[in-house]
Short mmCIF file of C-alpha atoms in Angstrom, two decimals:
data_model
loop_
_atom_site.label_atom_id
_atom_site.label_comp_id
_atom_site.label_asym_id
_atom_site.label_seq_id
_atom_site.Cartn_x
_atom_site.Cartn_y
_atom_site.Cartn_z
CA UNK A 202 0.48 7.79 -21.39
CA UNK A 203 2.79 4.78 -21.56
CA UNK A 204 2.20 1.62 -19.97
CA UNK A 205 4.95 1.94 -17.75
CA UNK A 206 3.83 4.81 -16.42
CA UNK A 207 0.27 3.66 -15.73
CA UNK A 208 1.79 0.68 -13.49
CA UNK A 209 3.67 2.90 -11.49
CA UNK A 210 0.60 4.67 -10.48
CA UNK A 211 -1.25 1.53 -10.19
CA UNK A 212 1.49 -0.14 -7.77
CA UNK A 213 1.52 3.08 -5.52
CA UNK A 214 -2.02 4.34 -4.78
CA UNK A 215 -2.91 4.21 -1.64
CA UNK A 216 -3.61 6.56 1.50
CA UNK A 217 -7.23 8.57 0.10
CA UNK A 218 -5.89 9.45 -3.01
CA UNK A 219 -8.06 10.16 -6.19
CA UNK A 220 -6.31 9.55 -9.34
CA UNK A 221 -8.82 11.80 -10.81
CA UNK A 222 -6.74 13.02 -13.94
CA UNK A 223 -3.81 10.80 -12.74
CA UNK A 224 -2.88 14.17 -11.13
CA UNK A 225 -2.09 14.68 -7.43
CA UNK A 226 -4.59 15.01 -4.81
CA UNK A 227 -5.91 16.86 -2.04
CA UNK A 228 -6.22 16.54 1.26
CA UNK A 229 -9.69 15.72 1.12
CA UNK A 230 -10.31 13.11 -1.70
CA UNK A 231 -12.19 13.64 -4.54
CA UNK A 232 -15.41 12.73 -3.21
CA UNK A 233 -14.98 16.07 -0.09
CA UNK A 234 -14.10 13.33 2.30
CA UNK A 235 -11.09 14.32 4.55
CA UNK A 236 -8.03 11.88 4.14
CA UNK A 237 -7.44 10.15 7.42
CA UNK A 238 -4.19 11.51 8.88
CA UNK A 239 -3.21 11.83 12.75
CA UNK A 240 -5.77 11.00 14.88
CA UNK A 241 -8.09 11.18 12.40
CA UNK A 242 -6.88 7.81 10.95
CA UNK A 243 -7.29 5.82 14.06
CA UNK A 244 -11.27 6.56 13.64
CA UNK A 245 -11.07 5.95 10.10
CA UNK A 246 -9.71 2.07 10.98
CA UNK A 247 -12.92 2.01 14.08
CA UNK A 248 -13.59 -1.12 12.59
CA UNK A 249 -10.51 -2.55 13.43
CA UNK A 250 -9.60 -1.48 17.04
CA UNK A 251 -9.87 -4.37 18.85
CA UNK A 252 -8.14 -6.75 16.15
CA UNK A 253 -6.07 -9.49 17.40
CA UNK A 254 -2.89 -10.92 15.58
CA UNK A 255 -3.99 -13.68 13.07
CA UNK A 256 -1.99 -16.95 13.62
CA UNK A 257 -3.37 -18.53 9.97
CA UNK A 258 -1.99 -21.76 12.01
CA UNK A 259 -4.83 -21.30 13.83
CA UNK A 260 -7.72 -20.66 12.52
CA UNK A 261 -10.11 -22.83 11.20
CA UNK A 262 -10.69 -22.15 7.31
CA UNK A 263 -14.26 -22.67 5.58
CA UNK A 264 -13.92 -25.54 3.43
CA UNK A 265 -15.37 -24.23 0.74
CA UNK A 266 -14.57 -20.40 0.63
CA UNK A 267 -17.12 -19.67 -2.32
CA UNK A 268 -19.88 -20.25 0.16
CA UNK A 269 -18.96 -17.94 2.01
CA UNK A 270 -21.40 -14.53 2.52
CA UNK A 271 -21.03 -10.89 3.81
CA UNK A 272 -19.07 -7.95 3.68
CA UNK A 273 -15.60 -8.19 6.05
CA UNK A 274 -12.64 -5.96 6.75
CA UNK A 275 -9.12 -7.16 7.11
CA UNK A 276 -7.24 -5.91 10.20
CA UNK A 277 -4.17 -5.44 11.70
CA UNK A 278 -3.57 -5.34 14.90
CA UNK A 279 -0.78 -3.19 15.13
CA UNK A 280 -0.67 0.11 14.24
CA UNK A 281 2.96 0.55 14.36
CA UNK A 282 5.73 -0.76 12.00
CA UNK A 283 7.58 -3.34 13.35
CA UNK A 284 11.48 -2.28 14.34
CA UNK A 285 13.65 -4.67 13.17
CA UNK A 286 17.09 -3.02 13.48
CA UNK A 287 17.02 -1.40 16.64
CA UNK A 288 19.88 0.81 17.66
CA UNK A 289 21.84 0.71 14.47
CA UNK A 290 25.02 2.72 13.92
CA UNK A 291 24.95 4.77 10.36
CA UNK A 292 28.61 4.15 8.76
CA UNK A 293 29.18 7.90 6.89
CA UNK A 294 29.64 9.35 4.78
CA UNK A 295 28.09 6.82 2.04
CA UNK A 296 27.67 7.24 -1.48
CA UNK A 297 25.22 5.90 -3.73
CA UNK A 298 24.22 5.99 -7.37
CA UNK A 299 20.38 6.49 -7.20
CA UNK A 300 17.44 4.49 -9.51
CA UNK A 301 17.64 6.91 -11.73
CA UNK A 302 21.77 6.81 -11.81
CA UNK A 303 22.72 10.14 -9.94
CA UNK A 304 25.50 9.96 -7.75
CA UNK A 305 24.79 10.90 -4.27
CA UNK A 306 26.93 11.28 -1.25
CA UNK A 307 24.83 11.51 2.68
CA UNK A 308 27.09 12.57 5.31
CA UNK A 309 24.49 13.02 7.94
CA UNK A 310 21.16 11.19 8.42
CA UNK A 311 20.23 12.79 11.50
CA UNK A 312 17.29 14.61 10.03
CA UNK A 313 15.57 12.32 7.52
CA UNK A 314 12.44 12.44 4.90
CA UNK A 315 11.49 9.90 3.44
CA UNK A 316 8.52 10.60 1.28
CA UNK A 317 6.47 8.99 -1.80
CA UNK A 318 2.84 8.24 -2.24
CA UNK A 319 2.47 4.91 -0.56
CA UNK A 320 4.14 5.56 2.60
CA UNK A 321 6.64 2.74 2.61
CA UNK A 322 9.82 4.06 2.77
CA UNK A 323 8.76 5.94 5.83
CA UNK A 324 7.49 2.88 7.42
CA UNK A 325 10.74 1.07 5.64
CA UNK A 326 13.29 3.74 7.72
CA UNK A 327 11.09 2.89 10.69
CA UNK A 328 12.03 -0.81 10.84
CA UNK A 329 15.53 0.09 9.54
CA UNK A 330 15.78 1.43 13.39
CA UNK A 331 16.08 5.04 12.30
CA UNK A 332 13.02 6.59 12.74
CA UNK A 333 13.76 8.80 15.65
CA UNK A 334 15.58 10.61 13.13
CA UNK A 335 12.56 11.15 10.70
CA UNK A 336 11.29 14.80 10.80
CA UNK A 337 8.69 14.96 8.59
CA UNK A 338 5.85 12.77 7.05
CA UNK A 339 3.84 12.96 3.82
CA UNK A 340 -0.13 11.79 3.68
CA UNK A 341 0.26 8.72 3.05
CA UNK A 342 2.56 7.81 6.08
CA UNK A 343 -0.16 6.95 8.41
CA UNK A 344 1.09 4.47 10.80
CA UNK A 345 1.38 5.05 14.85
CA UNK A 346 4.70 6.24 15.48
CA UNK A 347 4.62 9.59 12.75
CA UNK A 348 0.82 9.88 13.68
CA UNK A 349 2.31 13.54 15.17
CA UNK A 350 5.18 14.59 12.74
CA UNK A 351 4.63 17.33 10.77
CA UNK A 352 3.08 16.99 6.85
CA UNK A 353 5.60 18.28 3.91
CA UNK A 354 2.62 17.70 1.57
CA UNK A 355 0.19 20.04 0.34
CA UNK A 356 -3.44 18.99 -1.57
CA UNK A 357 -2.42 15.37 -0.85
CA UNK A 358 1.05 14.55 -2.42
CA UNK A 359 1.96 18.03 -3.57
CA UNK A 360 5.65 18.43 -1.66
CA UNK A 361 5.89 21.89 -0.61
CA UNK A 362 9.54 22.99 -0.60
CA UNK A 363 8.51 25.88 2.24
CA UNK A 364 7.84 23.01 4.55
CA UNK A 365 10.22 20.68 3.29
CA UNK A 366 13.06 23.42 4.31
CA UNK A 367 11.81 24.46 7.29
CA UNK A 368 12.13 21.00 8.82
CA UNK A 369 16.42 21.63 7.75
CA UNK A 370 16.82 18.01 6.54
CA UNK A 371 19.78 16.24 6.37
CA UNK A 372 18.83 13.79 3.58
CA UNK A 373 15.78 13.25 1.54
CA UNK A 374 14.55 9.75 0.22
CA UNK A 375 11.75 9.45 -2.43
CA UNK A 376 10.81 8.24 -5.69
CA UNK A 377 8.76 9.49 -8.63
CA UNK A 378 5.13 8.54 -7.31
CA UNK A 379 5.44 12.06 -5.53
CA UNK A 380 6.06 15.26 -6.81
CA UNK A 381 6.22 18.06 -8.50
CA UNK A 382 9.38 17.59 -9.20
CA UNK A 383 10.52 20.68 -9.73
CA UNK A 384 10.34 20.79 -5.27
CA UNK A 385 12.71 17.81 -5.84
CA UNK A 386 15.55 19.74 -8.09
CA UNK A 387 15.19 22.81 -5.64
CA UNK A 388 15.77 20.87 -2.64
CA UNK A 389 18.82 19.63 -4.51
CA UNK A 390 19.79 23.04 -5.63
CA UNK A 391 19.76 23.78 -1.51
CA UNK A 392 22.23 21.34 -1.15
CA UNK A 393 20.39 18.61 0.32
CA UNK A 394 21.14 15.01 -0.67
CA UNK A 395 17.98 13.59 -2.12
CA UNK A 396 18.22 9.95 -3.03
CA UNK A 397 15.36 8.71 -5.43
CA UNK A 398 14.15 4.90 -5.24
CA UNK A 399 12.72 2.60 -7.74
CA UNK A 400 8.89 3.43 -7.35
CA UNK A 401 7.54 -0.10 -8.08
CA UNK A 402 5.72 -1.18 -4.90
CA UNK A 403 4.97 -5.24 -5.20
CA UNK A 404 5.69 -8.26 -2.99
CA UNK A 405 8.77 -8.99 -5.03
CA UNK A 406 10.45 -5.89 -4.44
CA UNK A 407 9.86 -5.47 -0.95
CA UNK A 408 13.43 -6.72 0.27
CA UNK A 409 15.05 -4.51 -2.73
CA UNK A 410 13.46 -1.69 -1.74
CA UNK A 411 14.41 -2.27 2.08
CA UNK A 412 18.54 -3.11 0.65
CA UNK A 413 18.05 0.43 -1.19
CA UNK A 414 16.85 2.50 1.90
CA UNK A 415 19.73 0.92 3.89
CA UNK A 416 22.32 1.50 1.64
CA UNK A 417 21.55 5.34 1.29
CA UNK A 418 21.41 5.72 5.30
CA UNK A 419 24.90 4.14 5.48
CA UNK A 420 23.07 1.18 7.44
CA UNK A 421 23.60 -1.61 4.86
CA UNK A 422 24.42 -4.53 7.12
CA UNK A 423 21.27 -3.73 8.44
CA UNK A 424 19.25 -3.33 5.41
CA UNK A 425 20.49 -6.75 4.38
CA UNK A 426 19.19 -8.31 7.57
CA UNK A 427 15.85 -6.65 7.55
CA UNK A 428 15.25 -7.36 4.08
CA UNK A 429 16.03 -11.04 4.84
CA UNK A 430 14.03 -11.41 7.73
CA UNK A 431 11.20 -9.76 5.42
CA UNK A 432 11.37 -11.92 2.51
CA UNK A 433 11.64 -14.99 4.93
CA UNK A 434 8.25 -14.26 6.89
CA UNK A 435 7.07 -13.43 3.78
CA UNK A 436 7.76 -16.35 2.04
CA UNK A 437 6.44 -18.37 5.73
CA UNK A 438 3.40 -16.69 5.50
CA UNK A 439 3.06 -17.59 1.64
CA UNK A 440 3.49 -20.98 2.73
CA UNK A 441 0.54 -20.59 5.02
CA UNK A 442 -1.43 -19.26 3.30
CA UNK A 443 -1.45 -22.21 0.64
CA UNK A 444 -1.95 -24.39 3.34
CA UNK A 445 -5.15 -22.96 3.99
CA UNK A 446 -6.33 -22.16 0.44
CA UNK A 447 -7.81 -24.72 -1.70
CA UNK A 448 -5.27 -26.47 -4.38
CA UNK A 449 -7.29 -27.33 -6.81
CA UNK A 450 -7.48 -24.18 -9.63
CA UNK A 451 -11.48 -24.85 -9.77
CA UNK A 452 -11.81 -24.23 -6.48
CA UNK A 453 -9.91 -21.02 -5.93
CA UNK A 454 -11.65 -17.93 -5.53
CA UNK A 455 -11.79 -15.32 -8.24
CA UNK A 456 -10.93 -12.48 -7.12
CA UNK A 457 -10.68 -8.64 -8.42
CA UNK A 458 -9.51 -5.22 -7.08
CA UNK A 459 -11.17 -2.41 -7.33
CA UNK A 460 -10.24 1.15 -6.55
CA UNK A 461 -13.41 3.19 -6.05
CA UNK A 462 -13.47 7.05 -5.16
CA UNK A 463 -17.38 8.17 -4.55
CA UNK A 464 -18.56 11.44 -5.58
CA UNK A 465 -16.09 11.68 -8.13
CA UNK A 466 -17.21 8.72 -10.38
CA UNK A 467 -13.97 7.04 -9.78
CA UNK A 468 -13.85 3.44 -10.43
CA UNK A 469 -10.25 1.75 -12.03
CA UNK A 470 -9.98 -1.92 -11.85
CA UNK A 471 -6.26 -3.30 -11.18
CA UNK A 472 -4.85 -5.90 -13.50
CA UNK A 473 -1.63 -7.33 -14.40
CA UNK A 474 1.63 -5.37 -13.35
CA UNK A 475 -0.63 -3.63 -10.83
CA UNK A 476 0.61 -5.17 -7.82
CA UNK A 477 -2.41 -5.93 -7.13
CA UNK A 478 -2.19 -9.37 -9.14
CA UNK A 479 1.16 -10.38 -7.24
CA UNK A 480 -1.04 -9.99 -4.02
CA UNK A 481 -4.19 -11.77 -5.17
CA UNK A 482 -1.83 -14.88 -6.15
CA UNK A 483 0.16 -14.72 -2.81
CA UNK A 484 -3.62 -14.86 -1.44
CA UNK A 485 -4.45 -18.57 -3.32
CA UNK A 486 -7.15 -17.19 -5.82
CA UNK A 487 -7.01 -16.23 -8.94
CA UNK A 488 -6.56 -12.75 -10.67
CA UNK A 489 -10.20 -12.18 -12.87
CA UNK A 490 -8.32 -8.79 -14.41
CA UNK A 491 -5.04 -10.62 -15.21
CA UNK A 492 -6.87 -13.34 -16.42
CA UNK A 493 -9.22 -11.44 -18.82
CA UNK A 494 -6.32 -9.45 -20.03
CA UNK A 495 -6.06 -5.96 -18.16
CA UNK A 496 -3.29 -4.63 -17.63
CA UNK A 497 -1.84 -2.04 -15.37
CA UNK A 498 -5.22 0.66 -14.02
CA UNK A 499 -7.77 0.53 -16.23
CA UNK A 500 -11.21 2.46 -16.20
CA UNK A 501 -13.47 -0.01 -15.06
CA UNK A 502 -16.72 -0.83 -17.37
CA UNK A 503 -19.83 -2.70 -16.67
CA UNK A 504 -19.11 -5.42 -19.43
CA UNK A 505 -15.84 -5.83 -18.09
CA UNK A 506 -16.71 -6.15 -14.21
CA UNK A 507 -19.60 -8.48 -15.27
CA UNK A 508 -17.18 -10.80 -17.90
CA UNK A 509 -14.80 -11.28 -14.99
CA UNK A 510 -16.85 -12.58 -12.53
CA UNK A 511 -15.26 -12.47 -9.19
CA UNK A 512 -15.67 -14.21 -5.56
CA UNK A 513 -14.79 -11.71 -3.70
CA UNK A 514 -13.48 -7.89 -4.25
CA UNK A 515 -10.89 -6.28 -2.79
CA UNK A 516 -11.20 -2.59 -2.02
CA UNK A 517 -9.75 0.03 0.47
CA UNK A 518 -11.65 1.10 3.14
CA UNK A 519 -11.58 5.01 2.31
CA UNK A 520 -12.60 3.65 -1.11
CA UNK A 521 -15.80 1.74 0.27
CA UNK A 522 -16.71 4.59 2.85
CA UNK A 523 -16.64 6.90 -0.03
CA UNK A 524 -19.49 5.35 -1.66
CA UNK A 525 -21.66 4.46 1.78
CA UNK A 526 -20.05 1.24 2.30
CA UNK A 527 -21.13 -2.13 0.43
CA UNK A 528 -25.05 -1.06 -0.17
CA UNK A 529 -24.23 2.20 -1.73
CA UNK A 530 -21.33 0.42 -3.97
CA UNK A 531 -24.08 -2.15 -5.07
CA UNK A 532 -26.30 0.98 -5.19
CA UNK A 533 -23.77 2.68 -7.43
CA UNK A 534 -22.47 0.48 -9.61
CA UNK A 535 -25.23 -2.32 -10.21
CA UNK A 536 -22.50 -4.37 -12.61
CA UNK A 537 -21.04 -5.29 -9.14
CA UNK A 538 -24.35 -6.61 -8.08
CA UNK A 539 -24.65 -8.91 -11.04
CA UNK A 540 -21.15 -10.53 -10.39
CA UNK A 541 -21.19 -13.34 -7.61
CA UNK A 542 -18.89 -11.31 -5.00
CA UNK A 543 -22.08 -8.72 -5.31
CA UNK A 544 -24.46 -11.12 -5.10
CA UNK A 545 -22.81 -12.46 -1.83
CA UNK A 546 -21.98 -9.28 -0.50
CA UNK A 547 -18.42 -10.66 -0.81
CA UNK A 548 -16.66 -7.34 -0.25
CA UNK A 549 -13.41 -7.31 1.87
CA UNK A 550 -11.42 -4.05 2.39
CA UNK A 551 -8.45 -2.99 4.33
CA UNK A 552 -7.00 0.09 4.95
CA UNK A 553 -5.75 2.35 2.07
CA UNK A 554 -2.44 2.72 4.53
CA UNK A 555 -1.62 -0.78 4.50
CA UNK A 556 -3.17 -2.89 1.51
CA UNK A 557 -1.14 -1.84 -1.39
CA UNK A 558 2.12 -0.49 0.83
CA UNK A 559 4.54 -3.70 0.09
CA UNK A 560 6.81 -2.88 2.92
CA UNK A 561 7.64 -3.87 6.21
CA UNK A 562 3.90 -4.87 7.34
CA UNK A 563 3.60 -6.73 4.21
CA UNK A 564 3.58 -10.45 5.97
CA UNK A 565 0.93 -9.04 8.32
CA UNK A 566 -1.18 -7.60 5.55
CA UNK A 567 -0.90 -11.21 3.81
CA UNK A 568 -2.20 -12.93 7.12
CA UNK A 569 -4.93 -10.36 7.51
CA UNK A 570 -6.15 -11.07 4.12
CA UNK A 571 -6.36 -14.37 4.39
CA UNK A 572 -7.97 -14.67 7.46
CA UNK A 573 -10.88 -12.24 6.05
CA UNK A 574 -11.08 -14.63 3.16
CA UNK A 575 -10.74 -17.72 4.24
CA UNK A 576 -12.20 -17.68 7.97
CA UNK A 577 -13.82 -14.28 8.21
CA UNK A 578 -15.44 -15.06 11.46
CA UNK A 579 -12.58 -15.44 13.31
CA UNK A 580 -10.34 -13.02 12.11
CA UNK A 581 -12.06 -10.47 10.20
CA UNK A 582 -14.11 -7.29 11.62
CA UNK A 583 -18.08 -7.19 10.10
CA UNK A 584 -18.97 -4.17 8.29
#
């Protein structure tokens, strides 16, 4: 499998996938445990239902973060993505040439999907001002306001083109995290306009991605604004965040993230090119995987895990459930519990919705991190 490949999965898992095979996935995850969808996923976030909104401003950072000990969780306190073009006016019909250079003409965007595995460009149409015109959700679009839209996926990210059509969209968005794409061709073969996206999810493609959505919907003015006003907060929040972290490269934390899948033995570390690196850095520590040379997903090993010696890890919170929370993952894997993050029960998770989504949430993710890492007893739930 090319490398290029492997960071396009690694850039897009989220939700309860399994990765098991690098092959789609169920609706329950690998392990039998049901992926949170609907209601379902408000219980699965429990620990996070009476978060407040961190103002990093605010709170009052340990001054040495290594010190710090114990499991948290990093929460937002919205469920909903924000709307940041309300009430826009679609110019049509619009014509685009696609990320993978197919020409595309959308003359109507009053039904819309908008469907891959990380549910951002759901949540992306959302802040565009347009989701009242969404019809349809995949798995991985978990936040409040498609909580009760109907799923087009089947086993997890498998599109089913019998759902797909009875929902009579107007226009399809997606990209190639999602599949099989044979579902994709048909749907084009019906007629319908399907516009496919880049599929690279990381904090420096966030306002691209956003400029992309917009410009397929025939709401580019908007698109540009949005985008703006993302990369702005993101950048503020950035800012914060160094404020708060220490300077000196000694000091920083080392930090590592790990996707973990229970019952299925499924353990990758994320490296380089992962996405998960751009986030670590925007957090003030330092990337252990980068650092020691992985790249993309990689299978994680003891020696590995051990050699790299993180702080702190970063997981998702399906992913730590899976294996009974942070005693079973020290139970599980004792490599962890020979590095210092196991050794201080350093563990901080947040949802498999929101930590790896890079889209409209993403400056609230940021804070939400931080605050878990950096003053975890103000702003971050126990576990």
């Amino acid at each position: 499998m090319s490398r290029s490949r492997l960071r396009r999965l690694a850039l897009v898992v989220v939700a309860s996938t399994a990765l098991l095979g690098l092959g789609a996935c169920s609706v329950q995850t690998a392990d039998g445990e049901a992926s949170p969808t609907g209601a379902t996923a408000a219980a699965a976030s429990a620990p996070c239902a009476d978060a407040s909104p961190i103002e990093l401003a605010d709170i009052q950072p340990v001054a040495d973060p290594r010190s710090i000990t114990g499991p948290a969780t990093a929460c937002l306190a919205d469920d909903a993505v924000p709307v940041l073009a309300p009430h826009p006016q679609p110019s049509l019909p619009v014509t685009v040439v696609d990320h993978q250079g197919t020409s595309v003409t959308v003359t109507d965007t009053s039904r819309i999907l908008a469907l891959d595995m990380a549910g951002t460009l759901a949540a992306t149409v959302y802040s565009l001002g347009l989701g009242d015109q969404v019809v349809g959700r995949d798995t991985s679009t978990g936040f409040a306001q498609a909580a009760d839209l109907p799923e087009v996926t089947q086993g997890g990210h498998q599109l089913s083109a019998e759902a797909i059509l009875a929902l009579a969209p107007t226009v399809i968005l997606t990209d190639t995290s999602i599949g099989p794409w044979d579902v994709v061709l048909q749907m084009r073969d019906a007629g319908i306009p399907v516009v496919v996206v880049t599929p690279d999810r990381s904090l420096a493609t966030v306002g691209s991605l956003v400029q992309s959505v917009a410009d397929a919907l025939g709401v580019s003015d908007e698109g540009a604004s949005v985008a703006a006003e993302l990369e702005q907060r993101i950048d503020a929040t950035e800012a914060q965040i160094a404020a708060i972290a220490p300077t000196a490269q000694a000091d920083r934390l080392r930090m590592l993230f790990l996707y973990v899948r229970g019952n299925a033995g499924v353990y990758y570390i994320f490296g380089g090119e992962s996405g998960a690196d751009a986030l670590i850095t925007s957090l003030g520590a330092i990337d252990v995987a980068g650092e020691a040379g992985i790249q993309g997903m990689r299978p994680m090993t003891a020696e590995a895990l051990v050699a790299a010696a993180p702080d702190v890890i970063l997981v998702m919170t399906k992913g730590l459930e899976s294996v009974g929370g942070v005693d079973g993952l020290l139970e599980r894997l004792p490599a962890v519990a020979q590095t210092p993050a196991g050794q201080n029960r350093r563990i901080v998770d947040m949802s498999d919705y929101e930590i790896l989504s890079f889209g409209p949430r993403t400056p609230e993710v940021l804070a939400a991190l931080a605050g878990a890492l950096y003053a975890p007893t103000d702003s971050a739930a126990s576990r």
